[in-house]
């Protein structure tokens, strides 16, 4: 297996496994959520809306993580969804940047903003790595079943 394909599988599995760990935020007790939110953004009230958004976003991370793990199982078969995922993430980062730009002086003072910047930077690196790896993988004819595994057909 060529290096770009191995590396693509590795980064899909790594990011998939990291995203699946968000299951903890989905099921953690409310008191833990209050504690974590207070550490991230002191003084923020953790009512229904914050709890709902934190848990729902975490559920989506788990779902995306599971998709990435499935995609890593066969990068040839899932090349289009992998590309769509990378492009989608790049688009989300661009939207985030455009949204934040007018508020940047104020946002720079919030600790949690820097966590979001780090997350967006990781996502940017992840997406670019996917697209670079895919540009270097030689995708041939779509073969499935025993022929793909190298078995002889009668």
CSV table of C-alpha atoms in Angstrom, one decimal:
chain,number,residue,atom,x,y,z
A,1,UNK,CA,0.0,0.0,0.0
A,2,UNK,CA,1.5,3.4,-1.0
A,3,UNK,CA,2.4,5.9,1.7
A,4,UNK,CA,-0.4,8.5,0.8
A,5,UNK,CA,-3.0,5.8,1.2
A,6,UNK,CA,-1.6,4.6,4.6
A,7,UNK,CA,-1.3,8.2,5.8
A,8,UNK,CA,-4.9,9.0,4.7
A,9,UNK,CA,-6.2,6.0,6.6
A,10,UNK,CA,-4.2,7.0,9.6
A,11,UNK,CA,-5.5,10.6,9.8
A,12,UNK,CA,-9.1,9.4,9.2
A,13,UNK,CA,-8.8,6.9,12.0
A,14,UNK,CA,-7.0,9.3,14.3
A,15,UNK,CA,-9.6,12.0,13.8
A,16,UNK,CA,-12.5,9.5,13.9
A,17,UNK,CA,-11.3,8.1,17.2
A,18,UNK,CA,-10.9,11.6,18.7
A,19,UNK,CA,-14.3,12.6,17.5
A,20,UNK,CA,-16.0,9.5,18.9
A,21,UNK,CA,-14.6,10.4,22.4
A,22,UNK,CA,-17.2,13.2,22.4
A,23,UNK,CA,-19.6,10.6,23.6
A,24,UNK,CA,-18.5,11.5,27.1
A,25,UNK,CA,-19.9,15.0,26.7
A,26,UNK,CA,-23.2,13.5,25.6
A,27,UNK,CA,-23.8,11.4,28.7
A,28,UNK,CA,-21.9,13.3,31.4
A,29,UNK,CA,-23.9,14.6,34.4
A,30,UNK,CA,-25.2,18.2,34.2
A,31,UNK,CA,-22.9,19.2,37.1
A,32,UNK,CA,-19.9,18.1,35.1
A,33,UNK,CA,-21.1,20.2,32.2
A,34,UNK,CA,-21.5,23.2,34.5
A,35,UNK,CA,-17.9,22.7,35.8
A,36,UNK,CA,-16.4,22.4,32.3
A,37,UNK,CA,-18.3,25.4,30.9
A,38,UNK,CA,-17.2,27.5,33.9
A,39,UNK,CA,-13.6,26.5,33.2
A,40,UNK,CA,-14.0,27.5,29.5
A,41,UNK,CA,-16.0,30.6,29.9
A,42,UNK,CA,-16.3,31.7,33.6
A,43,UNK,CA,-19.7,33.2,34.5
A,44,UNK,CA,-21.6,31.7,31.6
A,45,UNK,CA,-25.0,30.4,32.7
A,46,UNK,CA,-25.5,26.8,31.8
A,47,UNK,CA,-29.2,26.7,31.2
A,48,UNK,CA,-31.2,24.5,28.8
A,49,UNK,CA,-29.8,26.1,25.7
A,50,UNK,CA,-26.1,25.7,26.6
A,51,UNK,CA,-26.7,22.1,27.7
A,52,UNK,CA,-28.7,21.3,24.6
A,53,UNK,CA,-26.1,22.8,22.2
A,54,UNK,CA,-23.1,21.2,24.0
A,55,UNK,CA,-24.7,17.7,23.9
A,56,UNK,CA,-26.1,18.0,20.4
A,57,UNK,CA,-22.8,19.3,19.0
A,58,UNK,CA,-21.1,16.4,20.8
A,59,UNK,CA,-23.5,13.9,19.2
A,60,UNK,CA,-22.7,15.2,15.8
A,61,UNK,CA,-19.0,14.9,16.5
A,62,UNK,CA,-19.6,11.2,17.5
A,63,UNK,CA,-21.5,10.7,14.2
A,64,UNK,CA,-18.8,12.3,12.1
A,65,UNK,CA,-16.2,10.3,13.9
A,66,UNK,CA,-18.0,7.0,13.1
A,67,UNK,CA,-18.2,8.1,9.5
A,68,UNK,CA,-14.5,8.8,9.4
A,69,UNK,CA,-13.7,5.3,10.8
A,70,UNK,CA,-15.9,3.7,8.2
A,71,UNK,CA,-14.3,5.8,5.4
A,72,UNK,CA,-10.8,4.7,6.6
A,73,UNK,CA,-11.8,1.1,6.0
A,74,UNK,CA,-11.7,1.7,2.2
A,75,UNK,CA,-10.4,5.0,1.0
A,76,UNK,CA,-10.9,4.0,-2.6
A,77,UNK,CA,-14.6,3.2,-2.2
A,78,UNK,CA,-15.3,6.2,0.0
A,79,UNK,CA,-13.1,8.7,-1.9
A,80,UNK,CA,-15.9,11.1,-2.7
A,81,UNK,CA,-17.4,11.3,0.8
A,82,UNK,CA,-13.9,11.8,2.1
A,83,UNK,CA,-13.3,14.6,-0.3
A,84,UNK,CA,-16.7,16.1,0.5
A,85,UNK,CA,-15.9,16.0,4.2
A,86,UNK,CA,-12.6,17.8,3.7
A,87,UNK,CA,-14.2,20.5,1.6
A,88,UNK,CA,-17.1,20.8,4.0
A,89,UNK,CA,-14.6,21.4,6.9
A,90,UNK,CA,-12.7,24.0,4.9
A,91,UNK,CA,-15.9,25.8,4.2
A,92,UNK,CA,-16.9,25.7,7.8
A,93,UNK,CA,-13.5,27.2,8.8
A,94,UNK,CA,-14.0,29.9,6.2
A,95,UNK,CA,-17.5,30.7,7.5
A,96,UNK,CA,-16.1,30.8,11.1
A,97,UNK,CA,-13.4,33.2,10.0
A,98,UNK,CA,-15.8,35.5,8.2
A,99,UNK,CA,-18.2,35.5,11.1
A,100,UNK,CA,-15.5,36.2,13.7
A,101,UNK,CA,-13.6,38.9,11.7
A,102,UNK,CA,-15.8,41.9,12.8
A,103,UNK,CA,-15.7,40.8,16.5
A,104,UNK,CA,-12.0,39.9,16.6
A,105,UNK,CA,-10.8,42.5,19.0
A,106,UNK,CA,-13.4,41.4,21.6
A,107,UNK,CA,-12.9,37.7,20.9
A,108,UNK,CA,-9.1,37.9,21.4
A,109,UNK,CA,-9.8,38.5,25.1
A,110,UNK,CA,-11.8,35.2,25.7
A,111,UNK,CA,-9.9,32.1,26.6
A,112,UNK,CA,-12.3,29.8,24.9
A,113,UNK,CA,-11.8,31.6,21.6
A,114,UNK,CA,-8.2,30.4,21.6
A,115,UNK,CA,-9.5,26.8,22.0
A,116,UNK,CA,-11.7,27.3,19.0
A,117,UNK,CA,-8.8,28.7,17.0
A,118,UNK,CA,-6.7,25.7,17.9
A,119,UNK,CA,-9.6,23.4,16.9
A,120,UNK,CA,-10.0,25.3,13.6
A,121,UNK,CA,-6.3,25.1,12.9
A,122,UNK,CA,-6.3,21.3,13.5
A,123,UNK,CA,-9.3,21.0,11.2
A,124,UNK,CA,-7.6,23.0,8.5
A,125,UNK,CA,-4.5,20.8,8.7
A,126,UNK,CA,-6.7,17.7,8.7
A,127,UNK,CA,-8.6,18.8,5.6
A,128,UNK,CA,-5.5,19.9,3.7
A,129,UNK,CA,-3.8,16.6,4.5
A,130,UNK,CA,-6.8,14.6,3.2
A,131,UNK,CA,-6.8,16.5,-0.1
A,132,UNK,CA,-3.0,16.2,-0.5
A,133,UNK,CA,-3.1,12.5,0.2
A,134,UNK,CA,-6.0,12.0,-2.2
A,135,UNK,CA,-4.3,13.9,-4.9
A,136,UNK,CA,-1.4,11.4,-4.6
A,137,UNK,CA,-3.4,8.2,-4.5
A,138,UNK,CA,-3.9,6.5,-7.8
A,139,UNK,CA,-7.5,5.7,-8.1
A,140,UNK,CA,-8.1,3.0,-10.7
A,141,UNK,CA,-11.3,1.4,-11.9
A,142,UNK,CA,-13.7,0.7,-9.1
A,143,UNK,CA,-13.2,-2.9,-8.1
A,144,UNK,CA,-15.1,-4.5,-5.3
A,145,UNK,CA,-15.6,-8.0,-3.8
A,146,UNK,CA,-13.0,-10.8,-4.2
A,147,UNK,CA,-11.3,-9.0,-7.1
A,148,UNK,CA,-10.3,-6.1,-4.9
A,149,UNK,CA,-8.8,-8.5,-2.3
A,150,UNK,CA,-6.6,-10.1,-5.0
A,151,UNK,CA,-8.5,-13.3,-5.3
A,152,UNK,CA,-8.6,-15.1,-8.7
A,153,UNK,CA,-12.0,-15.2,-10.4
A,154,UNK,CA,-13.0,-18.3,-12.3
